[in-house]
Coordinates of C-alpha atoms and ligand atoms in Angstrom, one line a residue:
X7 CA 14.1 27.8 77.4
X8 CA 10.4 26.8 78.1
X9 CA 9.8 30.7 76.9
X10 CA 11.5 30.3 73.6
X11 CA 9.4 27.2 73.1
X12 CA 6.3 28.7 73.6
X13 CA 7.3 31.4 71.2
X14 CA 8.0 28.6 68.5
X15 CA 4.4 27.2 69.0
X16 CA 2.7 30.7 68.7
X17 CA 4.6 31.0 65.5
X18 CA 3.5 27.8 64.1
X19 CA -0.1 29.0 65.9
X20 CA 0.1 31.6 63.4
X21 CA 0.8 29.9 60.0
X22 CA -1.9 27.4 60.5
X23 CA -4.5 29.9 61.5
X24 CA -3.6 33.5 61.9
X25 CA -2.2 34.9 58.2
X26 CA -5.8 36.2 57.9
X27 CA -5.6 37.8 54.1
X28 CA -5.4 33.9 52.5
X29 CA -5.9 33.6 49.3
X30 CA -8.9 31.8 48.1
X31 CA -8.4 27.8 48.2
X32 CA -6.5 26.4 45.4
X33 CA -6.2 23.4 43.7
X34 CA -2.4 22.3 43.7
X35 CA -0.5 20.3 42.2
X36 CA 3.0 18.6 43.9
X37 CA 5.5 16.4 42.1
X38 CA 8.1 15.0 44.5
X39 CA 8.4 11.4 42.7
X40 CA 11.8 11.2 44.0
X41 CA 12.6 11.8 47.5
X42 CA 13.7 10.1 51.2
X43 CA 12.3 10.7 54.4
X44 CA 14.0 13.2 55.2
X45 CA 13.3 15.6 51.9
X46 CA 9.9 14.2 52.1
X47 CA 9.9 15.9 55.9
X48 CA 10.5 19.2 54.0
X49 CA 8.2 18.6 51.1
X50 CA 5.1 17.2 53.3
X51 CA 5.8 19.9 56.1
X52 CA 4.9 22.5 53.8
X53 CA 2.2 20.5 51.8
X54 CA 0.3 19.8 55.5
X55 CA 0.5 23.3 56.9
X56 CA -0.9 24.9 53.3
X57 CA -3.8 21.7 53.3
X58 CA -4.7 22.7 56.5
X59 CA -5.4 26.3 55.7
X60 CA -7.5 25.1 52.9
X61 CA -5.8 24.1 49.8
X62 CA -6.6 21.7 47.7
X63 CA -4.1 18.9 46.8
X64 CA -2.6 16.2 44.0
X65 CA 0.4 14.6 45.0
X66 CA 3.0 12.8 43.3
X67 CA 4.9 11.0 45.7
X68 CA 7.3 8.8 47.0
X69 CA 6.7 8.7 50.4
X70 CA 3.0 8.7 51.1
X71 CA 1.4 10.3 54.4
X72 CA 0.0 7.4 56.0
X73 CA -2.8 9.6 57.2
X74 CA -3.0 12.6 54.6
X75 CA -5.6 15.7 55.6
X76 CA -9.0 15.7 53.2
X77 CA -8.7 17.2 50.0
X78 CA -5.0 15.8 49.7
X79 CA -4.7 13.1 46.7
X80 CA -1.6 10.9 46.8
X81 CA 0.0 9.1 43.7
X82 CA 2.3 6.8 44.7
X83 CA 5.6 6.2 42.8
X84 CA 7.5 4.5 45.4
X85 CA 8.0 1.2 43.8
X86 CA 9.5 3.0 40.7
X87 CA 12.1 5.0 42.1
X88 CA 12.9 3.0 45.2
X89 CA 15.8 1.4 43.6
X90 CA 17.5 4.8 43.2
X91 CA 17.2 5.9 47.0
X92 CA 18.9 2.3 47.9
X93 CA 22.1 3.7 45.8
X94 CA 22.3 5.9 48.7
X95 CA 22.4 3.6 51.9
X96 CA 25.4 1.9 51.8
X97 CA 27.5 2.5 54.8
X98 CA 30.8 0.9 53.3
X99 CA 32.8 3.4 52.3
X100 CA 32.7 7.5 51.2
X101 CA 30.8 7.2 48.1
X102 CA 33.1 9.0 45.7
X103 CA 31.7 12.2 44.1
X104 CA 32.9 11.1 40.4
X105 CA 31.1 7.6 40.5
X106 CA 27.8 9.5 41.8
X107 CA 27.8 12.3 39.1
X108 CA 28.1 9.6 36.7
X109 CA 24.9 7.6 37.5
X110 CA 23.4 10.9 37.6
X111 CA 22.1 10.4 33.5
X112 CA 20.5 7.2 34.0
X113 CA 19.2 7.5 37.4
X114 CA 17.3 10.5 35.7
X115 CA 16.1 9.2 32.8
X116 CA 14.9 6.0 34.2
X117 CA 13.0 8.0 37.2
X118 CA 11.2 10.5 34.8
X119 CA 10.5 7.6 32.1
X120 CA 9.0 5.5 35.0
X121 CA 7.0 8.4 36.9
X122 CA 5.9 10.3 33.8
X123 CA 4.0 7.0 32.3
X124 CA 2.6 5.7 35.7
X125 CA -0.9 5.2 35.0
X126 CA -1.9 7.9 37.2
X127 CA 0.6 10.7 36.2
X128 CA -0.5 9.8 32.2
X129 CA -4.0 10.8 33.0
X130 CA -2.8 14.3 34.8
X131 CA -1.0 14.3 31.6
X132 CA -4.3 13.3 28.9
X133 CA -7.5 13.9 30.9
X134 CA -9.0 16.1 28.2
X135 CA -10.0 19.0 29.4
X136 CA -7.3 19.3 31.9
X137 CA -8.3 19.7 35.1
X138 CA -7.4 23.3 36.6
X139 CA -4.6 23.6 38.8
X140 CA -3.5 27.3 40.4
X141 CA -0.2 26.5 41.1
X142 CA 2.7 23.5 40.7
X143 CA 4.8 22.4 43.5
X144 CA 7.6 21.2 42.1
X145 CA 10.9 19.2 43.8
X146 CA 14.0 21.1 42.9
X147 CA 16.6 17.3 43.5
X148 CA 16.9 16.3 39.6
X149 CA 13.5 17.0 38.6
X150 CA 13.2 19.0 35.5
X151 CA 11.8 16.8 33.2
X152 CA 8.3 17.0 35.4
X153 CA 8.4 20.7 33.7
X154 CA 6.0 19.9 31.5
X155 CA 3.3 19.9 33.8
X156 CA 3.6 23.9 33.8
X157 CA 3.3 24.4 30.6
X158 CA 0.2 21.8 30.3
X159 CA -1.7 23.8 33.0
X160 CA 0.0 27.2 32.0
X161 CA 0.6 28.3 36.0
X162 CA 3.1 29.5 37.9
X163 CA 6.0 26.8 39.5
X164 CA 7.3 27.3 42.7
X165 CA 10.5 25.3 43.6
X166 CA 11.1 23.5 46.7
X167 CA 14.9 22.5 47.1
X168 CA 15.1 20.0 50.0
X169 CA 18.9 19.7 49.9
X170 CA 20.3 22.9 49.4
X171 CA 21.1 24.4 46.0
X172 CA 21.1 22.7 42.4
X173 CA 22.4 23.8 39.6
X174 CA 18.6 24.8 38.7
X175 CA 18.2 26.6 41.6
X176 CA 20.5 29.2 40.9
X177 CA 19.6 29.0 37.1
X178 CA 16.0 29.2 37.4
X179 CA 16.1 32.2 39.3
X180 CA 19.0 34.5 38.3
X181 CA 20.6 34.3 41.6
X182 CA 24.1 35.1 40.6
X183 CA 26.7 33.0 43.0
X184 CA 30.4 33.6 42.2
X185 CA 32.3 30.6 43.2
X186 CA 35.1 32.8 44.5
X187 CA 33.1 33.6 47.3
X188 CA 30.1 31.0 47.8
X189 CA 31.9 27.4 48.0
X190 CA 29.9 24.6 46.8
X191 CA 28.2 21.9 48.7
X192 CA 30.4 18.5 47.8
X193 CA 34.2 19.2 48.7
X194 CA 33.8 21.0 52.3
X195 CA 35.7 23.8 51.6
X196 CA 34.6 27.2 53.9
X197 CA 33.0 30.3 51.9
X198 CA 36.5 32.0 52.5
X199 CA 38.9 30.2 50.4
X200 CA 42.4 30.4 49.3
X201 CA 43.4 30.7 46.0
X202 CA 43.6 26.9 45.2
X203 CA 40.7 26.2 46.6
X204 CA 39.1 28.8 44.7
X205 CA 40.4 27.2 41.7
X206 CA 39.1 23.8 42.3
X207 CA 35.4 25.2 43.4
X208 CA 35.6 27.6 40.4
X209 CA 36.5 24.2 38.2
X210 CA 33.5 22.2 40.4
X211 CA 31.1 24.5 40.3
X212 CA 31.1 25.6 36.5
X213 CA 31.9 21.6 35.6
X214 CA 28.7 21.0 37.5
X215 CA 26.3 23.9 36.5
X216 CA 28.1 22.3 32.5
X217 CA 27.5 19.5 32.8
X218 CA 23.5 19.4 34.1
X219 CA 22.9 21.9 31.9
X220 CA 24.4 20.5 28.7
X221 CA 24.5 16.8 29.5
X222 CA 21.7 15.7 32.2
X223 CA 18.9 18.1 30.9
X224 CA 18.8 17.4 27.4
X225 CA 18.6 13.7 27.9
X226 CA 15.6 14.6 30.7
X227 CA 14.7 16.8 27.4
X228 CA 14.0 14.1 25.1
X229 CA 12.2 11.8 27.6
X230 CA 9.8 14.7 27.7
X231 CA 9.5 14.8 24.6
X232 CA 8.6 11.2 23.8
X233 CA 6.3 12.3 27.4
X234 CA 4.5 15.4 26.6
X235 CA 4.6 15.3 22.4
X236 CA 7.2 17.1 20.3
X237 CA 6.1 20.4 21.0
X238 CA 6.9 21.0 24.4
X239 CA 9.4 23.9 24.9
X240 CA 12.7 23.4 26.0
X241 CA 13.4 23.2 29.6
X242 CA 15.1 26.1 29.8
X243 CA 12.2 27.8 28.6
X244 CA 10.0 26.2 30.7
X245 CA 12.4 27.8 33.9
X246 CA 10.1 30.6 32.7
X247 CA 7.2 29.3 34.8
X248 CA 9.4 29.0 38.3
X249 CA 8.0 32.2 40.7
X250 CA 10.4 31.2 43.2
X251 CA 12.3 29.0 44.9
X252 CA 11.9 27.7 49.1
X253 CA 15.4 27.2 49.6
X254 CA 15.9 24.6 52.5
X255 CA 19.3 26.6 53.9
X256 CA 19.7 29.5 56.4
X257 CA 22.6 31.7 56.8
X258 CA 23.3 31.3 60.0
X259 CA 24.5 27.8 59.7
X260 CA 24.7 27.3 55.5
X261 CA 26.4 30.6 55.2
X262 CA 26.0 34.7 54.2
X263 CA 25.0 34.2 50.6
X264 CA 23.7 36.7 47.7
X265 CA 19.8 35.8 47.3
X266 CA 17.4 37.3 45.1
X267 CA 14.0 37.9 45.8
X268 CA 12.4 34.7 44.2
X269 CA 15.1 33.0 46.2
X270 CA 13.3 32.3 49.6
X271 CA 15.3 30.5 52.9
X272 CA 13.0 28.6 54.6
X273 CA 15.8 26.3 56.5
X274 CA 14.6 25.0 59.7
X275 CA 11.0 24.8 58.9
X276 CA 10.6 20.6 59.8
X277 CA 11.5 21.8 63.3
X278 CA 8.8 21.9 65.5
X279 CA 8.3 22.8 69.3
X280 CA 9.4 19.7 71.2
X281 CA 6.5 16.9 71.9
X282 CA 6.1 14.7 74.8
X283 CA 8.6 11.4 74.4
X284 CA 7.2 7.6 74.6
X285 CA 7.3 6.5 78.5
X286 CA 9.7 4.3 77.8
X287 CA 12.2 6.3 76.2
X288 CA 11.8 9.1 78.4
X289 CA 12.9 6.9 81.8
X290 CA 16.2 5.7 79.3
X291 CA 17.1 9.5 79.0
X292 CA 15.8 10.5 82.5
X293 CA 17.6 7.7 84.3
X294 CA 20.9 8.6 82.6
X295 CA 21.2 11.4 85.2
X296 CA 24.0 13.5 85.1
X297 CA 26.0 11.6 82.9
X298 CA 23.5 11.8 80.4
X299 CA 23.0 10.2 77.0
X300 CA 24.8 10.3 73.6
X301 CA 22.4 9.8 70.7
X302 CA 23.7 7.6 67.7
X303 CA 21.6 8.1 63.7
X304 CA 22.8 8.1 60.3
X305 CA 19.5 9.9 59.4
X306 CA 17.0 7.7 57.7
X307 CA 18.8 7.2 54.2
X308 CA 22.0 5.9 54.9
X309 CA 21.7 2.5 57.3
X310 CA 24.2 1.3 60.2
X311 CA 22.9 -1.5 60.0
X312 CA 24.6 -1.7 56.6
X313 CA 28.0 -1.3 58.5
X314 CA 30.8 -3.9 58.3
X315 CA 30.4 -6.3 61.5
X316 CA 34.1 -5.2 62.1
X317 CA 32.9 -1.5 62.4
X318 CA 29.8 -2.2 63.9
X319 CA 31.9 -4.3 66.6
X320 CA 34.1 -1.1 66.7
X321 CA 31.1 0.9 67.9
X322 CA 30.0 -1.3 70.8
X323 CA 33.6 -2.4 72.3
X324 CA 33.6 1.7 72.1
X325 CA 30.0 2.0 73.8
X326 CA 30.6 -0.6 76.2
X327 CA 33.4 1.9 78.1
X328 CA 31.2 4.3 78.0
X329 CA 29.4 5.7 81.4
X330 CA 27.0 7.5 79.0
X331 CA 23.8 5.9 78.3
X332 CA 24.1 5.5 74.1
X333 CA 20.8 5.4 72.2
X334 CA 21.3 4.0 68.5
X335 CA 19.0 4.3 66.1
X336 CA 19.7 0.2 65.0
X337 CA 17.6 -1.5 61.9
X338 CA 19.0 -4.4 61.9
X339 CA 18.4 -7.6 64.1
X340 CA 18.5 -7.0 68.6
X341 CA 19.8 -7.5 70.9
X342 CA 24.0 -7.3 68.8
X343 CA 26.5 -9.7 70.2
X344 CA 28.3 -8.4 73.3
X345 CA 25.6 -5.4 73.5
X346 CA 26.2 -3.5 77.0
X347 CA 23.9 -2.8 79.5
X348 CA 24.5 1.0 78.7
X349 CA 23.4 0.4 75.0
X350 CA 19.8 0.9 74.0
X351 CA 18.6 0.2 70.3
X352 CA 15.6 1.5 68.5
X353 CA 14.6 1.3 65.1
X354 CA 13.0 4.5 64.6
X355 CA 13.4 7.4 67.3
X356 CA 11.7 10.6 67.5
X357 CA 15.3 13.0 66.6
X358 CA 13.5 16.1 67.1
X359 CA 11.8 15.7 70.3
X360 CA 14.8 13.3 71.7
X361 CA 17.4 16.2 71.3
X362 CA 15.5 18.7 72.8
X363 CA 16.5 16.4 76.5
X364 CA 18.7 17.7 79.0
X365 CA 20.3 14.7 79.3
X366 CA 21.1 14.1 75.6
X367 CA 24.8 15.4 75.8
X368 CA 25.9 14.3 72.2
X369 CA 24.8 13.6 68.9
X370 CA 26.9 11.3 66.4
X371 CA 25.5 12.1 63.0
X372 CA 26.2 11.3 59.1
X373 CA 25.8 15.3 59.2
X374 CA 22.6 15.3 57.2
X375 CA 21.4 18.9 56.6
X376 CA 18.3 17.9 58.4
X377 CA 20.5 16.6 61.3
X378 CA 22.5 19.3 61.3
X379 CA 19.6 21.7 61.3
X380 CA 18.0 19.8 64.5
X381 CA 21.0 19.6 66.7
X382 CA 21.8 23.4 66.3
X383 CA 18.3 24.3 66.6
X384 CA 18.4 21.8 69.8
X385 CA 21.9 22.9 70.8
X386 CA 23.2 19.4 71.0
X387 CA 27.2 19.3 70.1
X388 CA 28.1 16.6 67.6
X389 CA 30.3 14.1 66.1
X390 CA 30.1 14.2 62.1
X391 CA 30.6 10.6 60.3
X392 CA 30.2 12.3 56.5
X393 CA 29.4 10.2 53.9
X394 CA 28.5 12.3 50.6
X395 CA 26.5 15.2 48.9
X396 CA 26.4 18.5 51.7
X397 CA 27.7 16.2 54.5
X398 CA 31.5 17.3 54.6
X399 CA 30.5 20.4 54.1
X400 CA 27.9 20.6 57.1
X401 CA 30.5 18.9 59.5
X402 CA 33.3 20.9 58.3
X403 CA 31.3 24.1 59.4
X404 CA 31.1 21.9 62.6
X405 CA 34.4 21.4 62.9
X406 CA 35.4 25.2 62.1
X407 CA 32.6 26.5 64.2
X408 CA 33.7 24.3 67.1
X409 CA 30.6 23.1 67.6
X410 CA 32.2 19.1 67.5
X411 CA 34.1 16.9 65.4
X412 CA 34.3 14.9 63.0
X413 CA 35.1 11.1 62.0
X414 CA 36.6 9.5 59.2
X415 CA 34.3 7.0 57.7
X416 CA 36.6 5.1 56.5
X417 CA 38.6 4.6 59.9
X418 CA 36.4 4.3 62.3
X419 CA 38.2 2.4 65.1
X420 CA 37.0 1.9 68.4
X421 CA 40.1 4.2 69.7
X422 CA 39.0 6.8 67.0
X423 CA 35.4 6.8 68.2
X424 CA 36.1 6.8 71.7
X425 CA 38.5 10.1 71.2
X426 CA 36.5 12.0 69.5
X427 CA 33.4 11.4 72.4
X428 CA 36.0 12.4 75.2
X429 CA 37.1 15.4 73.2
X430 CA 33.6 16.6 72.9
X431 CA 32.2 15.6 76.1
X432 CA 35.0 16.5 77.8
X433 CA 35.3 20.3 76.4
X434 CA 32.7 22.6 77.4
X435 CA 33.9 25.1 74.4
X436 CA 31.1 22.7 72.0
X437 CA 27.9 23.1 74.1
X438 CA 29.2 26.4 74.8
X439 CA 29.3 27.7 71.0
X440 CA 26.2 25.1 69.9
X441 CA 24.2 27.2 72.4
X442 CA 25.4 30.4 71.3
X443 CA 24.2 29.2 67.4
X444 CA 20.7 28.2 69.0
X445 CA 20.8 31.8 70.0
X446 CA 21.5 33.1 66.5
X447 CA 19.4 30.1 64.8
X448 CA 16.0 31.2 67.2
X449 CA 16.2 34.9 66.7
X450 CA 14.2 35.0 63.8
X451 CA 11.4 37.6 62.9
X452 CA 9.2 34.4 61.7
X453 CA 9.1 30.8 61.9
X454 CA 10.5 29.5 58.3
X455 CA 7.0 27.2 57.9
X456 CA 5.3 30.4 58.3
X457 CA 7.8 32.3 55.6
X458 CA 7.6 29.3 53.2
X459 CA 3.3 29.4 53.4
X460 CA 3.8 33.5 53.3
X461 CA 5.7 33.4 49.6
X462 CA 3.4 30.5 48.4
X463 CA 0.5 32.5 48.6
X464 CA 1.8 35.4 47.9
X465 CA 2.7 33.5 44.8
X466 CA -1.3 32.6 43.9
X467 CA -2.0 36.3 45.1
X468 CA 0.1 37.7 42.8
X469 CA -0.6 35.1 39.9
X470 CA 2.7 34.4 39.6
X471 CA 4.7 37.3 41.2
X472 CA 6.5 37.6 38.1
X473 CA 7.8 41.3 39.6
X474 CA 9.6 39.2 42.3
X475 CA 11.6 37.7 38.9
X476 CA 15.3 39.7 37.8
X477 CA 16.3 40.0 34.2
X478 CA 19.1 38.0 35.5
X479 CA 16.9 35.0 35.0
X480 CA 16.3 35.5 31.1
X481 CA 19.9 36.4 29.7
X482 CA 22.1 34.0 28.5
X483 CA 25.3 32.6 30.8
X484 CA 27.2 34.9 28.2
X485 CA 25.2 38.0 28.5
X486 CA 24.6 37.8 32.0
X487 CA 28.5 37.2 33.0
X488 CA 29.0 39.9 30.5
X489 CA 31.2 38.3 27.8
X490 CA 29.6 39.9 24.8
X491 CA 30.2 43.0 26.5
X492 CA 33.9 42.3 27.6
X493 CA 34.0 41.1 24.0
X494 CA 32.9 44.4 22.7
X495 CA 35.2 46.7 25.1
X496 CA 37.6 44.7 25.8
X497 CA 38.5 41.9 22.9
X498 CA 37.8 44.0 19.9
X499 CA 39.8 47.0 21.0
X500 CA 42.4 45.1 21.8
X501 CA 42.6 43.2 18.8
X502 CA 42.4 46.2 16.5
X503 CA 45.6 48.0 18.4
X504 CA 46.9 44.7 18.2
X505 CA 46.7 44.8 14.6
X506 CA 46.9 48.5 14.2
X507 CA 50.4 48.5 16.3
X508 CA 51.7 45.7 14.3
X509 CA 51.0 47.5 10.7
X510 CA 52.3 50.7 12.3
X511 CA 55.6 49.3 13.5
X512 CA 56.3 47.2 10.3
X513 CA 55.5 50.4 8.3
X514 CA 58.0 52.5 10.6
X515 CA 60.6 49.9 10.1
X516 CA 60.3 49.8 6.4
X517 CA 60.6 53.6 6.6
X518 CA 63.5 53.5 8.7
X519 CA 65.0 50.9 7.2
X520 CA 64.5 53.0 4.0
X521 CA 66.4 55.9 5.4
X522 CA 68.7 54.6 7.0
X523 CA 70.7 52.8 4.1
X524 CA 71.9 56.0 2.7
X525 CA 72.5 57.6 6.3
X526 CA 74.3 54.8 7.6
X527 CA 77.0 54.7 4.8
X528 CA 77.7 59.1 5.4
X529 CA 77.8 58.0 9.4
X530 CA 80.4 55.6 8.7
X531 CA 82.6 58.5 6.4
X532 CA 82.6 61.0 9.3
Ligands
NAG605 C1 43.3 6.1 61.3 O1 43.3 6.8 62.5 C2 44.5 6.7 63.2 C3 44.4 7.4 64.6 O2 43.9 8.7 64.4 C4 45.6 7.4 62.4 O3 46.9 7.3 63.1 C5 45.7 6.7 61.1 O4 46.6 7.3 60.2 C6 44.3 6.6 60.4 N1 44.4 5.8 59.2 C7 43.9 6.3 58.0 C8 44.1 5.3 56.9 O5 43.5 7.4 57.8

């Protein structure tokens, strides 16, 4: 272990000062005005490690670094998009997938209406001359509309997708995914799928890509256009400006998937070598001893502190039988009613560092990709609690990779809860194949922080690596799936011996009809 950790840190060693043929410092630009904690993990990770190799930043931001490195200019947009992040915590019940598509339009055109005429972003917008920029970072989670940026400074965009694909992830860089074979991320279904299930991702998939292409975007379209002035290309056109995308998935736990080259996995990259723990927590996991500790976080979007008292009473007549420690990351008010001895309750805990314990045995998750990510990296079995977006998906994988189990949200009973932590503490198959993934997960030529600062500036050293960019990308959904050409070879051909058969046969039966009148009276005289 204490090897593979050292290796980590060299890596990182050699992102933040090794990579010797830098580009020159440039001046960058970063719109993330819509993001949690936990995408603003991804986003800021990458932000920090290029600041501190010498580039220069703006950032538009939701989430502000409370201490940012020099040359690295925050906006804050917090207060107008905070109401949109809340949609996300309730703990209730599964937020159905119909009811979130369908805020989808106004969540969008309220966040870029609000972001794009903050005082702050108007002047990135106006300042005449515009001040240069090398290069955009841009969110890839429903942010098109902030497009218009690229074509203002006329530089390349580089994508960062904190939460797996979007539809513009895919669109943006020709990546061709055919949903027979790559299942997408909201209904938990495996890559390999059986014929129904290949219908309803097919239907999903092409539904979704639809309906943000044809519905979503051209309402974003029009707030740019009261935004940026009449003339601003069409966002389509502006995908013309995206170099690549930093794709926050890896194959060994998102699965084996077609990527092009301006498609980049960088999944992983948050994870860092394990730091010292706070005293206090460390003699809480250290005095569990061999029993060890089960770790308790719905990530920092969602909110158990949001639960229904009934569940939440569920969870600690379940802890309280326990001869684990349980650490649960708690934001509501301490010490609970009826709280155990065994039960310790923190606010905010250090996930990373905490899982890399020996004595933390279990980790009961919403199944967050960042979550998953860090218990695999970590090798800490689990117990999924999915709510929405990836997170059936992720603990599905879980559950098929038998690296833990899964809970139903909606029935979470203290006989339900305390199963599932007997099943997975009590079977060493789940640490036995979560170490095995570590295994896979470490072996890695190069640390993902280091492979997401390689392709950014080999982006600015390139200006613009628009070799790294397939044809793919600028044909239409018709061209490139090749119905003009199945039209063509297929259709028309078919049609004309169609219509060719059809004349023929009606002009053999006239003949034969023709003939046969006489013939048919001398048959019936022999
Ligand atoms: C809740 O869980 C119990 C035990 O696993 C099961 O018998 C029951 O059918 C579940 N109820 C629902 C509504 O899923």
């Amino acid at each position: 272990m204490k090897t593979r950790w050292s290796l980590w840190a060299a890596a990182i060693a050699a992102v933040l000062m090794v990579q010797p043929e830098s580009s020159e410092s440039a001046n960058i630009l970063a719109v993330f005005p819509f993001c949690s904690r936990s995408h603003n993990n991804i986003y800021s990770t990458i932000t920090k490690a290029l600041a501190s190799r010498g580039h220069t930043f703006t950032v538009i931001t939701s989430q502000p670094l409370a201490s940012p490195p020099p040359n690295y200019k925050q906006i804050d947009v917090n207060s107008l998009v905070a109401r949109h992040l809340n949609v996300f915590t309730s703990t209730d019940e599964k937020m159905g997938i119909l009811s979130m598509f369908s805020k989808l339009k106004d969540m969008t055109d309220d966040i870029c209406r609000s972001v794009l005429n903050h005082p702050e972003v108007q002047k990135l917008i106006h300042q005449n001359p515009p001040e240069k920029y090398d290069l955009i970072l841009m969110t890839n989670f429903f942010g098109e509309c902030f497009y218009g940026f690229a074509h203002i400074y006329k530089v390349p965009m580089i994508l960062i997708s904190p939460g797996g694909p979007m539809p513009s992830t895919y669109g943006a860089t020709g990546n061709i995914v055919l949903p027979s074979a790559v299942s997408n991320t909201v209904f938990g279904f495996d890559d390999r799928m059986t014929f129904p299930q290949r219908i309803i991702n097919t239907l999903t998939s092409v539904g979704f890509f639809t309906y943000y292409y044809h519905y979503v975007m051209p309402n974003m379209y029009s707030v740019m256009k009261e935004v940026f002035g009449e003339n601003i290309p069409k966002i389509s056109e502006l995908e013309n400006y995206v170099s690549l995308v930093l794709l926050n998935h890896h194959f060994s736990l998102n699965g084996a998937h077609p990527l092009v080259p301006n498609l980049i996995e960088v999944g992983g990259l948050q994870v860092k070598p394990p730091q010292e723990l706070p005293k206090e927590l460390k003699q809480f996991l250290d005095g569990a001893g061999k029993d060890g500790v089960i770790y308790f976080s719905l990530g920092s979007v969602l909110k158990s502190a949001n639960f229904p008292t009934e569940t939440r009473d569920e969870f600690i007549a379940a802890f309280s039988e326990l001869k684990q420690r349980v650490l649960w990351k708690w934001e509501g008010e301490s010490p609970l009613p009826g709280q155990p001895k065994n039960l310790r309750l923190e606010k905010w805990l250090p996930q990373q560092d905490l899982l890399a314990h020996p004595n933390v045995k279990l980790f009961i998750t919403h199944g967050g990709l960042l979550s998953f990510q860090e218990a695999t990296n970590r090798g800490v079995p689990l117990i999924g609690i999915p709510y929405f977006a990836d997170q059936s998906t992720n603990m599905q994988k879980v559950v098929n990779l038998k690296l833990g189990t899964k809970l139903d949200a909606a029935n979470l009973t203290k006989e339900n809860i305390l199963n599932a932590i007997n099943e997975v503490l009590g079977n060493p198959v789940y640490s036995t194949n979560m170490k095995n993934i570590h295994k896979i997960i470490a072996d890695q030529r190069d640390h993902p922080l280091d492979r997401a600062v390689y392709w950014v500036e080999y982006v600015l050293r390139h200006n613009g690596a628009k070799h790294l960019r397939p044809a793919a990308a600028d044909l239409r959904w018709y061209q490139l799936y090749m119905f003009d050409i199945f039209f063509v070879l297929v259709v028309i051909p078919l049609v004309v011996f169609i219509a060719i058969s059809y004349v023929m046969i009606k002009l053999i039966k006239k003949l034969c009809k023709s003939k046969k009148k006489p013939d048919s009276s001398s048959k019936k005289n022999q």
